[in-house]
mmCIF file of C-alpha atoms in Angstrom:
data_model
loop_
_atom_site.group_PDB
_atom_site.id
_atom_site.type_symbol
_atom_site.label_atom_id
_atom_site.label_comp_id
_atom_site.label_asym_id
_atom_site.label_seq_id
_atom_site.Cartn_x
_atom_site.Cartn_y
_atom_site.Cartn_z
ATOM 1 C CA MET C 1 93.186 115.245 164.097
ATOM 2 C CA THR C 2 95.880 115.651 162.112
ATOM 3 C CA GLN C 3 95.736 114.838 157.593
ATOM 4 C CA THR C 4 98.709 112.406 158.061
ATOM 5 C CA GLU C 5 96.015 110.680 161.120
ATOM 6 C CA THR C 6 92.985 110.270 157.934
ATOM 7 C CA ALA C 7 95.423 109.626 155.107
ATOM 8 C CA ARG C 8 94.803 106.512 153.452
ATOM 9 C CA PRO C 9 97.364 104.080 151.276
ATOM 10 C CA ASP C 10 95.290 105.266 148.244
ATOM 11 C CA THR C 11 94.379 109.069 149.066
ATOM 12 C CA ILE C 12 94.632 110.848 145.916
ATOM 13 C CA ALA C 13 97.707 113.058 145.378
ATOM 14 C CA ASN C 14 96.466 114.929 141.642
ATOM 15 C CA ARG C 15 94.083 118.132 141.985
ATOM 16 C CA TYR C 16 90.645 117.195 139.343
ATOM 17 C CA GLU C 17 88.127 119.569 137.855
ATOM 18 C CA PHE C 18 85.192 118.224 136.488
ATOM 19 C CA MET C 19 82.256 119.547 134.105
ATOM 20 C CA LEU C 20 78.805 117.014 133.709
ATOM 21 C CA ILE C 21 76.692 117.485 131.085
ATOM 22 C CA PHE C 22 72.780 116.538 131.990
ATOM 23 C CA ASP C 23 69.439 117.667 130.294
ATOM 24 C CA VAL C 24 66.017 117.325 131.411
ATOM 25 C CA GLU C 25 63.003 116.441 128.731
ATOM 26 C CA ASN C 26 59.513 117.849 129.714
ATOM 27 C CA GLY C 27 60.142 117.435 133.606
ATOM 28 C CA ASN C 28 61.145 119.566 136.282
ATOM 29 C CA PRO C 29 64.687 119.386 137.150
ATOM 30 C CA ASN C 30 64.711 120.772 140.687
ATOM 31 C CA GLY C 31 61.742 122.903 142.002
ATOM 32 C CA ASP C 32 62.231 125.700 144.491
ATOM 33 C CA PRO C 33 59.833 125.289 147.365
ATOM 34 C CA ASP C 34 59.233 129.024 147.534
ATOM 35 C CA SER C 35 57.619 129.387 144.003
ATOM 36 C CA GLY C 36 54.853 126.992 144.455
ATOM 37 C CA ASN C 37 58.261 124.281 143.379
ATOM 38 C CA ALA C 38 58.204 125.627 139.843
ATOM 39 C CA PRO C 39 61.689 125.022 137.963
ATOM 40 C CA ARG C 40 64.431 127.046 139.135
ATOM 41 C CA VAL C 41 65.039 130.379 136.688
ATOM 42 C CA ASP C 42 67.593 133.012 136.976
ATOM 43 C CA PRO C 43 65.246 135.995 136.429
ATOM 44 C CA GLU C 44 67.752 138.177 134.973
ATOM 45 C CA ASP C 45 68.464 136.039 131.882
ATOM 46 C CA GLY C 46 66.117 132.814 132.042
ATOM 47 C CA HIS C 47 68.818 130.292 131.878
ATOM 48 C CA GLY C 48 67.628 126.975 134.553
ATOM 49 C CA LEU C 49 69.323 126.588 137.492
ATOM 50 C CA VAL C 50 69.423 123.431 139.536
ATOM 51 C CA SER C 51 71.275 123.661 142.793
ATOM 52 C CA ASP C 52 74.465 121.989 144.526
ATOM 53 C CA VAL C 53 72.223 119.698 147.041
ATOM 54 C CA ALA C 54 69.824 118.750 144.671
ATOM 55 C CA ILE C 55 72.580 117.033 142.988
ATOM 56 C CA LYS C 56 74.511 115.434 146.048
ATOM 57 C CA ARG C 57 71.671 114.529 146.839
ATOM 58 C CA ARG C 58 71.099 112.504 143.903
ATOM 59 C CA LEU C 59 74.834 111.218 144.341
ATOM 60 C CA ARG C 60 74.010 109.958 147.945
ATOM 61 C CA ASN C 61 71.718 108.205 146.664
ATOM 62 C CA TYR C 62 73.690 106.255 144.641
ATOM 63 C CA VAL C 63 76.657 105.938 146.397
ATOM 64 C CA GLN C 64 74.330 104.215 148.979
ATOM 65 C CA ALA C 65 72.356 102.192 146.864
ATOM 66 C CA ALA C 66 76.248 100.800 145.881
ATOM 67 C CA GLY C 67 77.150 99.970 149.252
ATOM 68 C CA GLU C 68 77.950 103.135 151.229
ATOM 69 C CA ASN C 69 76.974 103.808 154.213
ATOM 70 C CA ILE C 70 75.699 108.108 153.894
ATOM 71 C CA PHE C 71 75.963 110.183 157.011
ATOM 72 C CA ILE C 72 73.119 113.029 155.333
ATOM 73 C CA GLN C 73 69.978 110.426 155.012
ATOM 74 C CA HIS C 74 66.375 111.465 155.241
ATOM 75 C CA GLY C 75 64.241 111.035 158.034
ATOM 76 C CA THR C 76 67.236 110.322 160.492
ATOM 77 C CA ASN C 77 68.745 112.543 163.628
ATOM 78 C CA LEU C 78 72.251 113.693 162.407
ATOM 79 C CA ASN C 79 73.040 113.364 166.056
ATOM 80 C CA ARG C 80 72.824 109.804 166.916
ATOM 81 C CA SER C 81 75.681 108.902 164.239
ATOM 82 C CA ILE C 82 77.509 111.648 165.796
ATOM 83 C CA PHE C 83 76.703 109.834 169.456
ATOM 84 C CA GLN C 84 77.749 106.555 167.768
ATOM 85 C CA ALA C 85 81.335 108.324 166.641
ATOM 86 C CA LYS C 86 81.987 109.125 170.462
ATOM 87 C CA GLU C 87 80.720 106.322 171.728
ATOM 88 C CA ALA C 88 83.444 104.292 169.117
ATOM 89 C CA THR C 89 85.938 105.680 169.387
ATOM 90 C CA GLY C 90 86.044 106.164 173.374
ATOM 91 C CA GLY C 91 85.597 109.766 173.779
ATOM 92 C CA THR C 92 83.814 111.117 176.113
ATOM 93 C CA SER C 93 84.788 115.059 176.569
ATOM 94 C CA LYS C 94 84.729 117.320 174.292
ATOM 95 C CA SER C 95 88.987 117.782 174.457
ATOM 96 C CA LYS C 96 90.388 118.472 170.793
ATOM 97 C CA SER C 97 91.972 114.999 171.309
ATOM 98 C CA ASP C 98 88.435 113.387 171.934
ATOM 99 C CA VAL C 99 86.972 115.591 168.815
ATOM 100 C CA ASP C 100 89.748 114.310 166.371
ATOM 101 C CA LYS C 101 89.248 110.759 166.995
ATOM 102 C CA ALA C 102 85.129 111.259 166.018
ATOM 103 C CA ARG C 103 85.927 112.956 163.302
ATOM 104 C CA ALA C 104 88.251 110.399 161.796
ATOM 105 C CA TRP C 105 86.079 107.613 162.483
ATOM 106 C CA MET C 106 83.170 109.970 160.747
ATOM 107 C CA CYS C 107 85.464 110.277 157.750
ATOM 108 C CA ALA C 108 86.007 106.162 157.666
ATOM 109 C CA GLN C 109 82.573 105.453 158.086
ATOM 110 C CA PHE C 110 80.834 107.656 156.133
ATOM 111 C CA TYR C 111 81.476 108.207 152.405
ATOM 112 C CA ASP C 112 79.484 111.364 151.925
ATOM 113 C CA VAL C 113 81.460 112.843 154.759
ATOM 114 C CA ARG C 114 84.996 112.391 153.550
ATOM 115 C CA THR C 115 83.742 113.736 150.037
ATOM 116 C CA PHE C 116 81.720 116.567 150.520
ATOM 117 C CA GLY C 117 82.312 117.043 154.614
ATOM 118 C CA ALA C 118 79.848 118.100 157.311
ATOM 119 C CA VAL C 119 78.923 119.918 160.578
ATOM 120 C CA MET C 120 79.261 117.542 162.995
ATOM 121 C CA SER C 121 79.227 119.840 166.771
ATOM 122 C CA THR C 122 75.867 119.982 166.897
ATOM 123 C CA GLY C 123 75.076 116.846 169.233
ATOM 124 C CA ALA C 124 78.357 115.267 171.290
ATOM 125 C CA ASN C 125 80.620 116.795 168.938
ATOM 126 C CA ALA C 126 82.806 115.218 165.798
ATOM 127 C CA GLY C 127 84.379 118.619 165.302
ATOM 128 C CA GLN C 128 83.960 119.832 161.496
ATOM 129 C CA VAL C 129 85.412 118.495 157.886
ATOM 130 C CA ARG C 130 85.632 120.921 155.268
ATOM 131 C CA GLY C 131 85.636 118.194 152.038
ATOM 132 C CA PRO C 132 87.503 117.488 148.620
ATOM 133 C CA VAL C 133 84.923 117.743 147.120
ATOM 134 C CA GLN C 134 82.559 120.953 145.316
ATOM 135 C CA VAL C 135 79.932 121.349 142.994
ATOM 136 C CA THR C 136 78.208 124.879 141.729
ATOM 137 C CA PHE C 137 74.892 125.116 141.184
ATOM 138 C CA ALA C 138 74.029 123.802 137.775
ATOM 139 C CA ARG C 139 73.283 126.208 134.612
ATOM 140 C CA SER C 140 71.061 125.739 131.239
ATOM 141 C CA VAL C 141 73.128 126.307 128.409
ATOM 142 C CA ASN C 142 70.385 128.158 126.664
ATOM 143 C CA PRO C 143 67.051 130.402 128.263
ATOM 144 C CA VAL C 144 64.408 127.541 129.245
ATOM 145 C CA PHE C 145 60.861 128.592 129.191
ATOM 146 C CA ALA C 146 59.132 126.648 132.303
ATOM 147 C CA ILE C 147 55.000 126.064 131.661
ATOM 148 C CA GLU C 148 52.541 124.695 133.808
ATOM 149 C CA ALA C 149 50.285 121.908 132.751
ATOM 150 C CA SER C 150 46.655 121.544 134.185
ATOM 151 C CA ILE C 151 46.270 118.333 136.117
ATOM 152 C CA THR C 152 43.453 116.207 137.105
ATOM 153 C CA ARG C 153 43.422 113.845 140.186
ATOM 154 C CA GLY C 154 40.805 111.019 140.138
ATOM 155 C CA ALA C 155 40.604 110.894 144.551
ATOM 156 C CA VAL C 156 39.937 113.213 146.572
ATOM 157 C CA ALA C 157 42.127 112.496 150.263
ATOM 158 C CA GLU C 158 39.278 114.023 152.993
ATOM 159 C CA ASP C 159 39.409 113.958 156.213
ATOM 160 C CA ILE C 160 35.894 112.223 157.009
ATOM 161 C CA LYS C 161 34.968 114.154 160.641
ATOM 162 C CA ASN C 162 33.750 111.806 163.199
ATOM 163 C CA ALA C 163 34.655 108.686 161.043
ATOM 164 C CA LYS C 164 35.478 105.184 163.150
ATOM 165 C CA THR C 165 35.113 102.547 160.272
ATOM 166 C CA VAL C 166 35.888 101.695 157.119
ATOM 167 C CA GLN C 167 32.214 101.819 156.872
ATOM 168 C CA ASP C 168 31.746 105.434 157.588
ATOM 169 C CA TYR C 169 34.213 106.511 154.755
ATOM 170 C CA LEU C 170 32.299 104.503 152.340
ATOM 171 C CA ASP C 171 28.885 106.045 153.384
ATOM 172 C CA TRP C 172 30.574 109.595 152.990
ATOM 173 C CA GLU C 173 31.633 108.934 149.634
ATOM 174 C CA ALA C 174 27.893 107.458 148.640
ATOM 175 C CA LYS C 175 26.602 110.290 148.945
ATOM 176 C CA THR C 176 29.193 112.686 147.632
ATOM 177 C CA ASP C 177 29.126 114.144 144.175
ATOM 178 C CA GLU C 178 31.362 112.700 141.751
ATOM 179 C CA ASP C 179 32.990 115.271 140.918
ATOM 180 C CA LYS C 180 33.574 116.765 144.408
ATOM 181 C CA LEU C 181 36.054 113.360 144.195
ATOM 182 C CA ARG C 182 38.124 114.311 142.117
ATOM 183 C CA THR C 183 40.563 117.613 142.106
ATOM 184 C CA MET C 184 42.590 119.692 139.662
ATOM 185 C CA GLY C 185 45.581 120.938 140.097
ATOM 186 C CA ARG C 186 49.233 121.886 138.443
ATOM 187 C CA LYS C 187 52.197 120.785 137.408
ATOM 188 C CA SER C 188 55.458 123.280 136.337
ATOM 189 C CA LEU C 189 58.022 121.640 133.445
ATOM 190 C CA ILE C 190 59.913 122.569 131.044
ATOM 191 C CA PRO C 191 59.854 120.922 127.522
ATOM 192 C CA TYR C 192 64.156 120.252 127.564
ATOM 193 C CA GLY C 193 67.199 122.451 129.171
ATOM 194 C CA LEU C 194 70.895 121.192 128.399
ATOM 195 C CA PHE C 195 72.381 121.961 131.959
ATOM 196 C CA VAL C 196 75.784 122.266 132.893
ATOM 197 C CA ALA C 197 77.667 121.377 136.718
ATOM 198 C CA LYS C 198 80.906 122.288 137.656
ATOM 199 C CA GLY C 199 82.789 120.522 140.115
ATOM 200 C CA PHE C 200 86.055 120.582 142.000
ATOM 201 C CA VAL C 201 88.001 117.951 143.626
ATOM 202 C CA SER C 202 91.258 119.136 146.154
ATOM 203 C CA ALA C 203 93.860 116.377 146.556
ATOM 204 C CA HIS C 204 95.264 118.792 150.002
ATOM 205 C CA LEU C 205 91.554 118.554 151.720
ATOM 206 C CA ALA C 206 91.350 114.872 150.645
ATOM 207 C CA LYS C 207 94.400 114.339 152.152
ATOM 208 C CA GLY C 208 92.656 115.392 155.743
ATOM 209 C CA THR C 209 89.509 112.896 155.175
ATOM 210 C CA GLY C 210 90.834 109.526 153.637
ATOM 211 C CA PHE C 211 89.348 110.436 150.026
ATOM 212 C CA GLY C 212 90.879 107.856 148.119
ATOM 213 C CA GLU C 213 90.995 106.391 144.622
ATOM 214 C CA ALA C 214 88.424 104.574 144.716
ATOM 215 C CA ASP C 215 86.054 107.232 146.105
ATOM 216 C CA LEU C 216 87.021 109.455 143.325
ATOM 217 C CA LYS C 217 85.880 106.209 140.882
ATOM 218 C CA LEU C 218 82.369 106.284 142.842
ATOM 219 C CA LEU C 219 82.161 109.802 142.548
ATOM 220 C CA LEU C 220 82.625 109.856 138.954
ATOM 221 C CA GLU C 221 80.230 106.611 138.084
ATOM 222 C CA GLY C 222 77.684 108.293 140.343
ATOM 223 C CA LEU C 223 77.675 111.862 138.305
ATOM 224 C CA LEU C 224 77.210 109.388 135.248
ATOM 225 C CA ASN C 225 74.323 106.904 136.724
ATOM 226 C CA MET C 226 72.870 108.667 139.267
ATOM 227 C CA TYR C 227 69.940 109.971 137.205
ATOM 228 C CA ASP C 228 69.277 106.229 136.181
ATOM 229 C CA HIS C 229 68.801 105.608 139.784
ATOM 230 C CA ASP C 230 66.503 108.786 140.390
ATOM 231 C CA ARG C 231 62.901 108.086 138.548
ATOM 232 C CA SER C 232 60.213 110.659 139.403
ATOM 233 C CA ALA C 233 57.184 111.404 137.156
ATOM 234 C CA SER C 234 58.101 115.414 138.115
ATOM 235 C CA LYS C 235 61.167 115.055 136.807
ATOM 236 C CA GLY C 236 60.679 113.656 133.243
ATOM 237 C CA LEU C 237 63.342 111.979 131.738
ATOM 238 C CA MET C 238 66.852 113.526 133.226
ATOM 239 C CA SER C 239 69.921 112.067 132.077
ATOM 240 C CA SER C 240 73.592 112.352 132.415
ATOM 241 C CA ARG C 241 75.030 113.163 128.751
ATOM 242 C CA ARG C 242 78.787 113.696 129.295
ATOM 243 C CA LEU C 243 81.526 114.101 132.005
ATOM 244 C CA ILE C 244 84.836 115.545 131.094
ATOM 245 C CA VAL C 245 87.029 115.298 133.974
ATOM 246 C CA PHE C 246 90.830 117.776 134.107
ATOM 247 C CA LYS C 247 93.413 115.897 135.864
ATOM 248 C CA HIS C 248 96.209 117.869 137.183
ATOM 249 C CA VAL C 249 100.050 115.818 136.697
ATOM 250 C CA GLY C 250 102.384 118.575 136.266
ATOM 251 C CA THR C 251 105.298 119.169 134.158
ATOM 252 C CA ASP C 252 108.619 119.642 136.014
ATOM 253 C CA SER C 253 111.136 117.006 135.592
ATOM 254 C CA ASP C 254 111.735 116.755 139.110
ATOM 255 C CA ALA C 255 109.620 114.278 140.549
ATOM 256 C CA GLY C 256 109.056 116.479 144.230
ATOM 257 C CA GLN C 257 108.079 118.860 142.559
ATOM 258 C CA ARG C 258 105.999 117.625 139.995
ATOM 259 C CA SER C 259 104.151 116.012 142.540
ATOM 260 C CA ARG C 260 103.681 119.472 144.069
ATOM 261 C CA GLN C 261 101.742 120.611 140.616
ATOM 262 C CA ALA C 262 100.194 117.920 140.841
ATOM 263 C CA LYS C 263 98.579 118.463 144.085
ATOM 264 C CA LEU C 264 98.182 122.202 143.729
ATOM 265 C CA GLY C 265 97.019 122.643 139.982
ATOM 266 C CA CYS C 266 99.190 123.378 136.848
ATOM 267 C CA ALA C 267 96.151 125.940 135.623
ATOM 268 C CA PRO C 268 93.374 127.694 137.449
ATOM 269 C CA ALA C 269 90.064 125.996 137.024
ATOM 270 C CA HIS C 270 88.369 128.856 135.274
ATOM 271 C CA LYS C 271 90.800 128.493 132.224
ATOM 272 C CA LEU C 272 89.589 124.497 131.680
ATOM 273 C CA LEU C 273 85.850 125.218 132.598
ATOM 274 C CA ASP C 274 84.633 128.276 130.840
ATOM 275 C CA GLU C 275 82.758 128.024 128.063
ATOM 276 C CA GLY C 276 84.986 127.815 124.910
ATOM 277 C CA GLN C 277 87.840 127.621 126.315
ATOM 278 C CA VAL C 278 88.839 123.845 126.052
ATOM 279 C CA VAL C 279 84.998 122.839 125.845
ATOM 280 C CA SER C 280 82.233 124.085 123.554
ATOM 281 C CA ILE C 281 78.548 123.724 123.711
ATOM 282 C CA LYS C 282 76.831 125.212 120.692
ATOM 283 C CA LEU C 283 73.536 125.225 119.959
ATOM 284 C CA LEU C 284 73.080 124.141 115.832
ATOM 285 C CA ASP C 285 70.098 126.137 114.446
ATOM 286 C CA GLU C 286 69.519 129.125 116.800
ATOM 287 C CA SER C 287 65.923 129.855 115.178
ATOM 288 C CA LYS C 288 64.423 127.022 117.044
ATOM 289 C CA PRO C 289 64.706 126.113 120.835
ATOM 290 C CA ALA C 290 66.103 122.647 121.627
ATOM 291 C CA ARG C 291 64.364 119.725 122.103
ATOM 292 C CA LYS C 292 67.145 117.128 122.395
ATOM 293 C CA ILE C 293 70.678 116.403 122.976
ATOM 294 C CA GLY C 294 71.348 116.649 119.436
ATOM 295 C CA ASP C 295 70.366 120.199 118.912
ATOM 296 C CA TYR C 296 73.402 120.177 120.490
ATOM 297 C CA ASP C 297 77.435 120.419 119.256
ATOM 298 C CA ILE C 298 79.240 119.857 122.146
ATOM 299 C CA THR C 299 83.201 120.269 120.872
ATOM 300 C CA LEU C 300 86.777 119.931 122.360
ATOM 301 C CA ASP C 301 89.521 121.432 121.719
ATOM 302 C CA LEU C 302 92.698 119.596 123.336
ATOM 303 C CA SER C 303 94.877 122.422 121.925
ATOM 304 C CA LYS C 304 93.691 124.755 124.561
ATOM 305 C CA LEU C 305 94.469 122.225 127.335
ATOM 306 C CA PRO C 306 97.299 123.816 130.127
ATOM 307 C CA ALA C 307 100.414 121.384 130.128
ATOM 308 C CA GLY C 308 100.186 119.445 132.726
ATOM 309 C CA VAL C 309 96.715 119.105 133.084
ATOM 310 C CA GLU C 310 95.246 115.436 130.925
ATOM 311 C CA LEU C 311 91.356 115.687 129.777
ATOM 312 C CA LEU C 312 89.215 112.535 130.179
ATOM 313 C CA ASP C 313 85.797 112.709 128.589
ATOM 314 C CA LEU C 314 83.177 109.566 129.688
ATOM 315 C CA ASP C 315 79.794 109.149 128.467
ATOM 316 C CA ALA C 316 79.070 106.315 130.169
ATOM 317 C CA TRP C 317 81.299 104.815 133.477
ATOM 318 C CA ASP C 318 84.311 103.270 132.527
ATOM 319 C CA ALA C 319 87.109 102.082 134.561
ATOM 320 C CA GLY C 320 89.327 100.863 132.227
ATOM 321 C CA LYS C 321 88.773 104.175 130.630
ATOM 322 C CA PHE C 322 89.383 105.788 134.184
ATOM 323 C CA GLU C 323 93.148 103.815 134.065
ATOM 324 C CA CYS C 324 94.102 104.878 130.435
ATOM 325 C CA GLY C 325 91.927 106.830 127.981
ATOM 326 C CA TRP C 326 93.595 109.919 129.861
ATOM 327 C CA GLN C 327 94.156 112.895 126.778
ATOM 328 C CA ARG C 328 97.020 115.552 126.492
ATOM 329 C CA SER C 329 97.072 118.716 124.139
ATOM 330 C CA GLN C 330 97.539 118.441 121.243
ATOM 331 C CA ASP C 331 100.441 120.960 120.704
#
């Protein structure tokens, strides 16, 4: 599969970076199964962590709810979709031609394949896709303090030996002490944490998967709305607060050279995403722990925005602002 074979008319032509600022109140944003599902914390400095996998799972859930097909779903056999790709494209072998056709079909059919990429050589072989969108681990702005709260479950789930009827269960409950019909447990959470996740969108890799303008809009929409469609008691209140997007547009007077700059970028990512470069997040009162978004001051300094890069600041999805709300350096 060549890049031109997968590219669509609306394939993005610009490189992007983005910074997602989100928070959690009285919840566990991403439990670590190797630590009793306690919140993930950097052991050296106490900052909270949320994995890239957790963020992409919420994005997948959102775009699936929006009507897109998703390759990596809960409780499915991935090889079924890969076999379907081979069947749909008429490929019967593992030749490069047949693999390329199946890979192109997978990119066209599944949003997460053309966005994040996928390894699809586990069964009938549809090759591998390197996705144009990548997301980092999110990290809290300040250290977080994870606590465990004791909880009581007012019921038990006991496997009653030799029980064959509902009456057998009722008889067991009737002769069991009430104290033994409830159990104690623990619930891990952090009182509050403000997190920052950083992401990257490659126009070069988008050409190979067909990741288009509509896909980009859905990505940004999903980043802002995904937690509103992923509620659970364990996660508390999680909210996407700000999404700051950087778009490389180029500076050269020559259209061809400017197009190349837009595709490859006009500044390194750290010049855009590092704390204090363009975006600054400061705790207003360092003498006490943060407990809400209002305890922070989030500022943008457009004078530090490199030439050839535009910025979009969103606190909610706004398609109109995406079309015409980009800002440039004030210098």
